[in-house]
Amino acid sequence: MAYLWNRSHDWILMPLSPAIESGDRSHSVAPVESVAQISTLLLDTDPTLDPALAALAREAATEGVVLLANDGTLPLGGEQAVAVFGRVQIDWFAVGYGSGGDVKVPYIWNLLSALRDAGVRVDDDLAAVYSAWSAENRPKLDGTWGQWPHHFAEMPLASEVVSAAASRARTAVVVLGRAAGEARESTLEDGSFHLTADERAMLDAVTSAFARTVVVIDAGNVMDLSWVAGYGERIGSVLYAWQGGMEGARAVAAVLSGEVSPSGKLTDTIAWSYADYPSAENFGDPDHNHYREDIFVGYRYFETFAPDKVQYPFGFGLGYSTFAVAVVDAATDAGRVRIVAEVTNTGAEHAGKETVQVYVASPQGALSQPVRRLAGFAKTGLLAPGESERVTVEFALDDLASYDDSGVTGHRSAWVLEAGDHVFHVGTDVRSAAPAFTVTLPELQVVREVTEAAAASPAHPFTRMVRRADADGAAVVAYEDVPTATVSRRERILDTLPAEITPTGDLGIRLDDVAAGAASLDAFVAQLSVEELSLLARGDVTMHSPLGVPGNAGVLGGVSESLREKGVRPVTTTDGPSGIRVSAYASLLPCGTALASTWNPALVRELTARHGEEMVRKGSDVLLSPGMNIHRDPLCGRNFEYFSEDPLVTGLTAAAVVQGVQSVGVAACPKHFAVNNQETNRTRNDSRLSERALREIYLRGFELCLREASPRALMTSYNKVNGVWSHYHHDLVTTILRGEWGYEGAVITDWWMEDAVDPDFPALADNAYRVRAQVDVLMPGGVKTDEGPQAYADETILASFAQEGGITLGELQRTARNVLRLVLALAPVVDARA
Ligand code: BGC
């Protein structure tokens, strides 16, 4: 474990995540001596790091900063000294914990040095007090996986220190920090979701002594902010910075100093109290959680049933200027809705950007509907004071259809638009959006008929939230039974078993011939032996595979000599999402929530295209990114990696990541498919939910991402979905992902999986059970036992192949095709690693 910082305490190197379950993944980092060194450091320490990527990371982090309150205290004036309180100004949280942020980063700016760098006149005496204290009281990181600190203990603040600072500076900035991560939920404790007593004392002391206080929150999760109201006017500004990666502190400094006007918008609702969240009663159970709030996740619940429980609404965020938004045109044409809005910067001083958000209020018919659902959004460019820009928000009406899982509309297992007024609201957050355009459907439209899939198990009945009206017509919460599964999985599988390709033996066709169009993929696959087919269905057994770049997460594809001889190259996977996790230095980018908070997919695409180039230089073929599970609950440890409580923001941000990464020829791998919404007992707990909530909330983002960006790989999740582990889930992966959405890429497991026998086909266990679902590749490929992951591969595929009722040749060939499509999409280079 390294936690290094330079002698002048100007900035730190990150606390490195400790060994992961699989063994030691930690890295050591060389200290850097001065801020001035930073610009040259990228080139000096690792010639393959890209300063332009760092610049884009900073830009994205800046656009992700959300200004929640401002009475004019911000931006800070250049001349006045500013007193910065809180140890987090030095011990900055750049990312959350676990695989998603464990990057060997060459530097991390902290806020103190970033403010100085931005020309802010920081009160040096106070900074010296904090620097000295922080040097004496290094954060405690004991190195145990999953035991990382949620916060760093705050410096007890002597009143003389505060009053002396107040005599030198007019404005105070108080910096608070939090982190959570993989296997590390946020908790409802002081120091995690809530303030510690020391933090409260700091806020009390500072807001008493200073007329103007700015609060900066450096955190990956939403934390309780109800205390802000208690300070009234004594807190002038609140800034949610998220975790912006190595350049994140500079992004915050750019906003505080006024160099950039903030334009981030919340991608989650911030409620007054944790208990107000609709998931609160059904989150964190180690065995199973009933998603009783159903489709009423986040703002869908709050805006419909409990608007007064909201402190800061979804989509909200201030800038330094004001904007007028006028709808100048709205029309439907060929099933598409097109809304044009003119946005004008009505302020006098600051240039800025604004995001136009369109929400639909669907008719409350047979299906319950929230009062608002995000339908589309568009962000302006930088508008100078007085300047205007017309933005167009466009989407298909069909994309707003709802899923009838009970037959209440007369169309069970269909996506429908109910008859009545579909009212489009336009604004700059969910709350303030006003009606602008109505599409009236005279009758119900069936948009798409599918089949029941992955529905709740009849063995575990439960009820879900629905919307009813009280005597005055106001929306009230009621509950109804969740429809449970009626289809026979066994019959469905038997009906759809793939035909086999007649084996030919080795005809000398190489995969390069397929790439060149000289042979078909089927002709290539026909040559493979059963053993070779089974090898394509697992990775090279361990992390840090010798077939890949040092520090890789695992290698798949050409894992044997015979496959490589046929031109199947090894495919190296690396984490993601916030950087490339290898042994070499790599860039640490803004976390998922920060990226989504930009509401700027074009910028995310630009950033990730550069990131893709870094992958090429580092020897990564597949980035295990984006993380795109829904922020169902503010305590989920990996929320920092994920984007939003809303599936549209999630899907469009994820699509931007995938498009960027893949634009340079490497692959992205969205994860974790699906319904992976908590870290508590993540490999065992069962997410129990209605098919409607599954499809409309938890799968929707994946569906959009696939449709818009065609990721070459996809990772399943650890958890169960309605009683079946995702890595065995035929309905999720074969019926929906492949069948309905037409996905043809490689599906890989999350790292290792749980053993199980197929309940419908007892001859299939473990990897054979998995391949039947078309979860193609076990990663990293070894066996998981009670003692932990083992460095040998299991025999369940071959054992099952030999048995009556076992895995078929056609299924193995189908999986081989899925995997080889990924291999073919990558550059054909077989370098020294092969
Ligand atoms: C995580 C994945 C990650 C994988 C490889 C797992 O523990 O859940 O998100 O990609 O490890 O590091």
mmCIF file of C-alpha atoms in Angstrom, residues 75-393:
data_model
loop_
_atom_site.group_PDB
_atom_site.id
_atom_site.type_symbol
_atom_site.label_atom_id
_atom_site.label_comp_id
_atom_site.label_asym_id
_atom_site.label_seq_id
_atom_site.Cartn_x
_atom_site.Cartn_y
_atom_site.Cartn_z
ATOM 1 C CA PRO A 75 -17.244 32.812 -8.123
ATOM 2 C CA LEU A 76 -14.486 33.837 -5.776
ATOM 3 C CA GLY A 77 -13.033 37.231 -6.538
ATOM 4 C CA GLY A 78 -9.403 37.261 -7.553
ATOM 5 C CA GLU A 79 -8.148 39.804 -5.026
ATOM 6 C CA GLN A 80 -9.680 38.614 -1.793
ATOM 7 C CA ALA A 81 -7.931 35.974 0.278
ATOM 8 C CA VAL A 82 -9.883 32.765 0.737
ATOM 9 C CA ALA A 83 -9.616 30.589 3.836
ATOM 10 C CA VAL A 84 -9.866 26.915 2.958
ATOM 11 C CA PHE A 85 -10.983 24.534 5.719
ATOM 12 C CA GLY A 86 -11.082 20.759 5.833
ATOM 13 C CA ARG A 87 -8.285 18.237 5.441
ATOM 14 C CA VAL A 88 -9.812 17.015 2.184
ATOM 15 C CA GLN A 89 -8.301 20.085 0.505
ATOM 16 C CA ILE A 90 -5.066 18.070 0.817
ATOM 17 C CA ASP A 91 -6.271 14.493 1.126
ATOM 18 C CA TRP A 92 -8.498 14.703 -1.901
ATOM 19 C CA PHE A 93 -10.709 11.802 -2.993
ATOM 20 C CA ALA A 94 -10.109 11.436 -6.710
ATOM 21 C CA VAL A 95 -12.094 8.245 -7.258
ATOM 22 C CA GLY A 96 -13.919 5.507 -5.364
ATOM 23 C CA TYR A 97 -12.482 2.174 -4.256
ATOM 24 C CA GLY A 98 -12.059 -1.170 -5.976
ATOM 25 C CA SER A 99 -11.479 -2.270 -9.530
ATOM 26 C CA GLY A 100 -13.193 0.799 -10.966
ATOM 27 C CA GLY A 101 -10.616 3.283 -9.757
ATOM 28 C CA ASP A 102 -7.507 1.242 -9.093
ATOM 29 C CA VAL A 103 -5.330 2.966 -11.635
ATOM 30 C CA LYS A 104 -1.611 3.503 -11.291
ATOM 31 C CA VAL A 105 -1.960 7.215 -11.648
ATOM 32 C CA PRO A 106 1.151 9.343 -11.897
ATOM 33 C CA TYR A 107 -0.353 12.265 -9.991
ATOM 34 C CA ILE A 108 -3.517 13.589 -8.453
ATOM 35 C CA TRP A 109 -4.103 17.266 -8.004
ATOM 36 C CA ASN A 110 -5.528 18.239 -4.656
ATOM 37 C CA LEU A 111 -7.713 21.268 -4.132
ATOM 38 C CA LEU A 112 -5.204 23.366 -2.241
ATOM 39 C CA SER A 113 -2.627 23.328 -4.992
ATOM 40 C CA ALA A 114 -5.278 23.490 -7.698
ATOM 41 C CA LEU A 115 -6.690 26.688 -6.176
ATOM 42 C CA ARG A 116 -3.232 28.206 -6.045
ATOM 43 C CA ASP A 117 -2.618 27.120 -9.594
ATOM 44 C CA ALA A 118 -5.887 28.782 -10.645
ATOM 45 C CA GLY A 119 -4.703 32.062 -9.146
ATOM 46 C CA VAL A 120 -6.966 31.996 -6.094
ATOM 47 C CA ARG A 121 -5.351 33.788 -3.145
ATOM 48 C CA VAL A 122 -5.465 31.031 -0.602
ATOM 49 C CA ASP A 123 -4.801 32.041 2.994
ATOM 50 C CA ASP A 124 -1.327 30.578 3.422
ATOM 51 C CA ASP A 125 -1.287 30.544 7.201
ATOM 52 C CA LEU A 126 -4.375 28.391 7.389
ATOM 53 C CA ALA A 127 -3.093 26.193 4.578
ATOM 54 C CA ALA A 128 0.111 25.686 6.537
ATOM 55 C CA VAL A 129 -1.870 24.561 9.593
ATOM 56 C CA TYR A 130 -3.736 21.987 7.546
ATOM 57 C CA SER A 131 -0.645 20.838 5.715
ATOM 58 C CA ALA A 132 1.225 20.278 8.953
ATOM 59 C CA TRP A 133 -1.686 18.441 10.556
ATOM 60 C CA SER A 134 -2.317 16.312 7.528
ATOM 61 C CA ALA A 135 1.379 15.379 7.412
ATOM 62 C CA GLU A 136 1.176 14.198 11.005
ATOM 63 C CA ASN A 137 -2.136 12.418 10.596
ATOM 64 C CA ARG A 138 -1.967 10.413 7.435
ATOM 65 C CA PRO A 139 -5.240 8.743 6.482
ATOM 66 C CA LYS A 140 -5.508 5.245 7.856
ATOM 67 C CA LEU A 141 -5.706 2.677 5.082
ATOM 68 C CA ASP A 142 -5.131 -0.744 6.489
ATOM 69 C CA GLY A 143 -5.105 -2.353 3.104
ATOM 70 C CA THR A 144 -7.910 -4.843 3.601
ATOM 71 C CA TRP A 145 -10.131 -5.288 0.558
ATOM 72 C CA GLY A 146 -13.497 -3.686 1.215
ATOM 73 C CA GLN A 147 -12.401 -2.015 4.442
ATOM 74 C CA TRP A 148 -11.418 1.327 3.017
ATOM 75 C CA PRO A 149 -12.337 4.489 4.919
ATOM 76 C CA HIS A 150 -15.508 6.331 4.011
ATOM 77 C CA HIS A 151 -13.923 9.550 5.200
ATOM 78 C CA PHE A 152 -10.685 10.780 6.712
ATOM 79 C CA ALA A 153 -10.871 12.058 10.296
ATOM 80 C CA GLU A 154 -11.163 15.834 10.316
ATOM 81 C CA MET A 155 -8.673 18.141 12.005
ATOM 82 C CA PRO A 156 -10.164 19.394 15.298
ATOM 83 C CA LEU A 157 -10.463 23.111 14.714
ATOM 84 C CA ALA A 158 -9.302 25.497 17.437
ATOM 85 C CA SER A 159 -11.443 28.647 17.586
ATOM 86 C CA GLU A 160 -8.316 30.877 17.396
ATOM 87 C CA VAL A 161 -7.419 29.273 14.092
ATOM 88 C CA VAL A 162 -10.837 30.142 12.698
ATOM 89 C CA SER A 163 -10.939 33.681 14.042
ATOM 90 C CA ALA A 164 -7.386 34.388 12.881
ATOM 91 C CA ALA A 165 -8.312 33.151 9.406
ATOM 92 C CA ALA A 166 -11.460 35.282 9.461
ATOM 93 C CA SER A 167 -9.342 38.328 10.180
ATOM 94 C CA ARG A 168 -7.312 37.681 7.039
ATOM 95 C CA ALA A 169 -9.943 36.382 4.597
ATOM 96 C CA ARG A 170 -13.539 37.322 3.840
ATOM 97 C CA THR A 171 -14.647 34.068 2.275
ATOM 98 C CA ALA A 172 -14.321 30.542 3.607
ATOM 99 C CA VAL A 173 -14.362 27.332 1.606
ATOM 100 C CA VAL A 174 -15.146 24.177 3.574
ATOM 101 C CA VAL A 175 -14.171 20.947 1.830
ATOM 102 C CA LEU A 176 -15.854 17.670 2.757
ATOM 103 C CA GLY A 177 -14.947 14.294 1.275
ATOM 104 C CA ARG A 178 -16.430 10.839 1.080
ATOM 105 C CA ALA A 179 -15.687 7.609 -0.719
ATOM 106 C CA ALA A 180 -17.298 4.210 -1.087
ATOM 107 C CA GLY A 181 -16.624 1.479 -3.567
ATOM 108 C CA GLU A 182 -16.703 -2.078 -4.651
ATOM 109 C CA ALA A 183 -17.532 -4.305 -1.667
ATOM 110 C CA ARG A 184 -17.855 -1.084 0.324
ATOM 111 C CA GLU A 185 -21.336 0.399 0.572
ATOM 112 C CA SER A 186 -21.948 3.856 1.895
ATOM 113 C CA THR A 187 -23.610 3.490 5.287
ATOM 114 C CA LEU A 188 -26.066 5.491 7.321
ATOM 115 C CA GLU A 189 -23.329 6.452 9.731
ATOM 116 C CA ASP A 190 -21.543 9.617 10.631
ATOM 117 C CA GLY A 191 -18.582 9.823 8.320
ATOM 118 C CA SER A 192 -20.393 8.127 5.467
ATOM 119 C CA PHE A 193 -23.908 9.307 4.526
ATOM 120 C CA HIS A 194 -23.932 11.729 7.461
ATOM 121 C CA LEU A 195 -21.532 14.357 8.775
ATOM 122 C CA THR A 196 -19.168 13.542 11.616
ATOM 123 C CA ALA A 197 -19.269 15.585 14.794
ATOM 124 C CA ASP A 198 -15.916 17.163 13.843
ATOM 125 C CA GLU A 199 -17.224 18.164 10.432
ATOM 126 C CA ARG A 200 -20.291 19.701 12.017
ATOM 127 C CA ALA A 201 -18.109 21.558 14.517
ATOM 128 C CA MET A 202 -15.993 22.836 11.627
ATOM 129 C CA LEU A 203 -19.077 24.056 9.778
ATOM 130 C CA ASP A 204 -20.457 25.664 12.947
ATOM 131 C CA ALA A 205 -17.200 27.459 13.688
ATOM 132 C CA VAL A 206 -16.538 28.589 10.142
ATOM 133 C CA THR A 207 -20.063 29.782 9.395
ATOM 134 C CA SER A 208 -20.095 31.722 12.679
ATOM 135 C CA ALA A 209 -16.870 33.516 11.912
ATOM 136 C CA PHE A 210 -17.302 34.121 8.177
ATOM 137 C CA ALA A 211 -20.126 35.986 6.480
ATOM 138 C CA ARG A 212 -19.606 33.959 3.322
ATOM 139 C CA THR A 213 -18.995 30.221 3.279
ATOM 140 C CA VAL A 214 -18.767 27.916 0.297
ATOM 141 C CA VAL A 215 -19.144 24.161 0.802
ATOM 142 C CA VAL A 216 -17.443 21.769 -1.605
ATOM 143 C CA ILE A 217 -18.444 18.097 -1.534
ATOM 144 C CA ASP A 218 -15.838 15.759 -2.994
ATOM 145 C CA ALA A 219 -17.717 12.435 -3.070
ATOM 146 C CA GLY A 220 -18.758 9.667 -5.422
ATOM 147 C CA ASN A 221 -22.114 9.035 -3.764
ATOM 148 C CA VAL A 222 -24.892 11.359 -2.773
ATOM 149 C CA MET A 223 -24.565 12.184 0.922
ATOM 150 C CA ASP A 224 -27.026 13.804 3.283
ATOM 151 C CA LEU A 225 -27.194 17.560 2.720
ATOM 152 C CA SER A 226 -30.189 18.386 4.904
ATOM 153 C CA TRP A 227 -27.856 20.244 7.287
ATOM 154 C CA VAL A 228 -27.249 22.897 4.631
ATOM 155 C CA ALA A 229 -30.708 24.340 5.357
ATOM 156 C CA GLY A 230 -29.907 24.590 9.060
ATOM 157 C CA TYR A 231 -27.152 27.079 8.336
ATOM 158 C CA GLY A 232 -29.505 29.355 6.426
ATOM 159 C CA GLU A 233 -27.748 32.245 4.759
ATOM 160 C CA ARG A 234 -24.503 31.419 6.506
ATOM 161 C CA ILE A 235 -23.783 28.917 3.749
ATOM 162 C CA GLY A 236 -23.711 30.918 0.541
ATOM 163 C CA SER A 237 -22.790 28.280 -1.996
ATOM 164 C CA VAL A 238 -22.784 24.505 -2.259
ATOM 165 C CA LEU A 239 -20.902 22.653 -4.935
ATOM 166 C CA TYR A 240 -21.151 18.902 -5.555
ATOM 167 C CA ALA A 241 -17.854 18.037 -7.228
ATOM 168 C CA TRP A 242 -18.149 14.220 -7.499
ATOM 169 C CA GLN A 243 -14.829 12.453 -7.897
ATOM 170 C CA GLY A 244 -13.163 13.931 -10.913
ATOM 171 C CA GLY A 245 -10.054 11.777 -11.255
ATOM 172 C CA MET A 246 -6.510 13.104 -11.416
ATOM 173 C CA GLU A 247 -7.621 16.490 -12.744
ATOM 174 C CA GLY A 248 -10.803 16.748 -10.657
ATOM 175 C CA ALA A 249 -9.465 19.233 -8.122
ATOM 176 C CA ARG A 250 -8.396 21.546 -10.934
ATOM 177 C CA ALA A 251 -11.910 21.327 -12.292
ATOM 178 C CA VAL A 252 -13.293 22.460 -8.940
ATOM 179 C CA ALA A 253 -10.721 25.252 -8.778
ATOM 180 C CA ALA A 254 -11.727 26.401 -12.263
ATOM 181 C CA VAL A 255 -15.334 26.645 -11.116
ATOM 182 C CA LEU A 256 -14.590 28.291 -7.765
ATOM 183 C CA SER A 257 -12.302 30.843 -9.347
ATOM 184 C CA GLY A 258 -14.829 31.685 -12.050
ATOM 185 C CA GLU A 259 -12.630 30.577 -14.904
ATOM 186 C CA VAL A 260 -15.504 28.310 -15.912
ATOM 187 C CA SER A 261 -19.176 28.744 -15.105
ATOM 188 C CA PRO A 262 -20.576 25.461 -13.774
ATOM 189 C CA SER A 263 -23.012 23.624 -16.004
ATOM 190 C CA GLY A 264 -23.380 20.197 -14.368
ATOM 191 C CA LYS A 265 -26.838 18.886 -13.546
ATOM 192 C CA LEU A 266 -27.832 16.283 -10.975
ATOM 193 C CA THR A 267 -28.412 12.822 -12.369
ATOM 194 C CA ASP A 268 -30.019 11.767 -9.082
ATOM 195 C CA THR A 269 -32.566 13.289 -6.757
ATOM 196 C CA ILE A 270 -31.165 14.555 -3.464
ATOM 197 C CA ALA A 271 -33.868 13.973 -0.858
ATOM 198 C CA TRP A 272 -34.109 15.578 2.549
ATOM 199 C CA SER A 273 -33.647 12.269 4.281
ATOM 200 C CA TYR A 274 -32.424 8.785 3.382
ATOM 201 C CA ALA A 275 -35.687 7.313 4.686
ATOM 202 C CA ASP A 276 -37.516 9.247 1.979
ATOM 203 C CA TYR A 277 -35.943 7.220 -0.854
ATOM 204 C CA PRO A 278 -38.440 4.661 -2.172
ATOM 205 C CA SER A 279 -35.821 1.884 -2.070
ATOM 206 C CA ALA A 280 -34.803 2.556 1.540
ATOM 207 C CA GLU A 281 -36.857 -0.244 3.097
ATOM 208 C CA ASN A 282 -35.709 -2.833 0.608
ATOM 209 C CA PHE A 283 -32.018 -2.225 0.184
ATOM 210 C CA GLY A 284 -29.041 -4.034 1.615
ATOM 211 C CA ASP A 285 -30.542 -7.377 2.564
ATOM 212 C CA PRO A 286 -27.816 -9.964 2.011
ATOM 213 C CA ASP A 287 -30.199 -12.606 0.727
ATOM 214 C CA HIS A 288 -32.792 -10.854 -1.417
ATOM 215 C CA ASN A 289 -34.387 -7.472 -1.991
ATOM 216 C CA HIS A 290 -37.870 -6.863 -3.304
ATOM 217 C CA TYR A 291 -37.861 -3.913 -5.644
ATOM 218 C CA ARG A 292 -41.263 -2.858 -4.351
ATOM 219 C CA GLU A 293 -40.944 0.712 -5.607
ATOM 220 C CA ASP A 294 -41.098 -0.903 -9.072
ATOM 221 C CA ILE A 295 -40.740 1.728 -11.811
ATOM 222 C CA PHE A 296 -40.930 4.533 -9.246
ATOM 223 C CA VAL A 297 -37.178 4.905 -8.890
ATOM 224 C CA GLY A 298 -35.682 8.271 -7.937
ATOM 225 C CA TYR A 299 -37.501 11.264 -9.381
ATOM 226 C CA ARG A 300 -40.208 9.068 -10.850
ATOM 227 C CA TYR A 301 -41.275 8.448 -7.253
ATOM 228 C CA PHE A 302 -40.525 11.831 -5.754
ATOM 229 C CA GLU A 303 -42.168 13.979 -8.408
ATOM 230 C CA THR A 304 -45.265 11.764 -8.441
ATOM 231 C CA PHE A 305 -45.854 11.113 -4.765
ATOM 232 C CA ALA A 306 -43.560 13.152 -2.577
ATOM 233 C CA PRO A 307 -42.289 16.377 -4.169
ATOM 234 C CA ASP A 308 -41.838 18.018 -0.783
ATOM 235 C CA LYS A 309 -39.297 15.370 0.229
ATOM 236 C CA VAL A 310 -36.867 16.690 -2.366
ATOM 237 C CA GLN A 311 -34.046 19.010 -1.415
ATOM 238 C CA TYR A 312 -32.483 19.262 -4.883
ATOM 239 C CA PRO A 313 -34.449 17.843 -7.814
ATOM 240 C CA PHE A 314 -33.198 15.597 -10.579
ATOM 241 C CA GLY A 315 -31.674 17.560 -13.446
ATOM 242 C CA PHE A 316 -30.975 20.587 -11.257
ATOM 243 C CA GLY A 317 -27.783 22.628 -11.284
ATOM 244 C CA LEU A 318 -26.980 26.331 -11.324
ATOM 245 C CA GLY A 319 -24.517 28.341 -13.356
ATOM 246 C CA TYR A 320 -23.060 31.781 -12.791
ATOM 247 C CA SER A 321 -25.392 33.240 -15.361
ATOM 248 C CA THR A 322 -29.130 33.009 -15.983
ATOM 249 C CA PHE A 323 -30.763 31.522 -19.052
ATOM 250 C CA ALA A 324 -34.132 31.903 -20.706
ATOM 251 C CA VAL A 325 -35.497 28.855 -22.507
ATOM 252 C CA ALA A 326 -38.257 29.396 -25.067
ATOM 253 C CA VAL A 327 -39.807 26.611 -27.093
ATOM 254 C CA VAL A 328 -39.870 27.885 -30.657
ATOM 255 C CA ASP A 329 -41.055 24.798 -32.455
ATOM 256 C CA ALA A 330 -42.557 21.452 -31.541
ATOM 257 C CA ALA A 331 -43.883 18.833 -33.911
ATOM 258 C CA THR A 332 -44.305 15.130 -34.529
ATOM 259 C CA ASP A 333 -43.347 13.604 -37.801
ATOM 260 C CA ALA A 334 -43.160 9.948 -38.736
ATOM 261 C CA GLY A 335 -43.349 8.882 -35.120
ATOM 262 C CA ARG A 336 -40.642 11.259 -33.956
ATOM 263 C CA VAL A 337 -41.094 14.179 -31.613
ATOM 264 C CA ARG A 338 -38.955 17.212 -32.293
ATOM 265 C CA ILE A 339 -38.785 20.130 -29.901
ATOM 266 C CA VAL A 340 -36.692 23.174 -30.702
ATOM 267 C CA ALA A 341 -35.846 25.552 -27.886
ATOM 268 C CA GLU A 342 -34.056 28.842 -27.992
ATOM 269 C CA VAL A 343 -31.725 29.312 -25.061
ATOM 270 C CA THR A 344 -30.512 32.810 -24.247
ATOM 271 C CA ASN A 345 -27.872 33.770 -21.739
ATOM 272 C CA THR A 346 -29.717 36.556 -19.952
ATOM 273 C CA GLY A 347 -26.916 37.398 -17.546
ATOM 274 C CA ALA A 348 -24.478 40.239 -17.975
ATOM 275 C CA GLU A 349 -21.183 38.854 -16.768
ATOM 276 C CA HIS A 350 -20.575 35.167 -17.356
ATOM 277 C CA ALA A 351 -20.556 32.929 -20.362
ATOM 278 C CA GLY A 352 -22.072 29.539 -19.692
ATOM 279 C CA LYS A 353 -23.873 26.465 -20.959
ATOM 280 C CA GLU A 354 -27.422 25.325 -20.258
ATOM 281 C CA THR A 355 -29.159 21.976 -20.683
ATOM 282 C CA VAL A 356 -32.670 21.781 -22.062
ATOM 283 C CA GLN A 357 -34.514 18.796 -20.643
ATOM 284 C CA VAL A 358 -37.752 17.340 -22.001
ATOM 285 C CA TYR A 359 -39.961 15.216 -19.770
ATOM 286 C CA VAL A 360 -43.085 13.340 -20.761
ATOM 287 C CA ALA A 361 -46.207 12.991 -18.656
ATOM 288 C CA SER A 362 -47.827 9.909 -20.148
ATOM 289 C CA PRO A 363 -51.554 9.433 -19.666
ATOM 290 C CA GLN A 364 -52.415 7.666 -16.460
ATOM 291 C CA GLY A 365 -54.282 4.786 -18.045
ATOM 292 C CA ALA A 366 -54.350 1.117 -17.146
ATOM 293 C CA LEU A 367 -50.620 1.248 -16.400
ATOM 294 C CA SER A 368 -49.318 3.428 -13.570
ATOM 295 C CA GLN A 369 -47.181 6.291 -14.816
ATOM 296 C CA PRO A 370 -44.917 8.719 -13.049
ATOM 297 C CA VAL A 371 -45.803 12.372 -13.550
ATOM 298 C CA ARG A 372 -42.512 12.932 -15.358
ATOM 299 C CA ARG A 373 -40.067 10.790 -17.336
ATOM 300 C CA LEU A 374 -37.025 12.141 -19.080
ATOM 301 C CA ALA A 375 -37.565 11.863 -22.839
ATOM 302 C CA GLY A 376 -34.531 13.716 -24.181
ATOM 303 C CA PHE A 377 -32.086 16.527 -23.534
ATOM 304 C CA ALA A 378 -29.619 18.793 -25.292
ATOM 305 C CA LYS A 379 -26.872 21.027 -24.006
ATOM 306 C CA THR A 380 -25.886 24.305 -25.573
ATOM 307 C CA GLY A 381 -22.391 25.371 -26.417
ATOM 308 C CA LEU A 382 -20.753 28.176 -24.480
ATOM 309 C CA LEU A 383 -23.041 31.189 -24.676
ATOM 310 C CA ALA A 384 -21.704 34.657 -24.022
ATOM 311 C CA PRO A 385 -23.964 37.095 -22.151
ATOM 312 C CA GLY A 386 -26.814 38.013 -24.479
ATOM 313 C CA GLU A 387 -26.055 35.200 -26.888
ATOM 314 C CA SER A 388 -28.704 32.655 -27.975
ATOM 315 C CA GLU A 389 -28.605 29.169 -29.419
ATOM 316 C CA ARG A 390 -31.334 26.928 -30.747
ATOM 317 C CA VAL A 391 -31.114 23.345 -29.600
ATOM 318 C CA THR A 392 -33.196 20.449 -30.836
ATOM 319 C CA VAL A 393 -34.351 17.604 -28.632
#
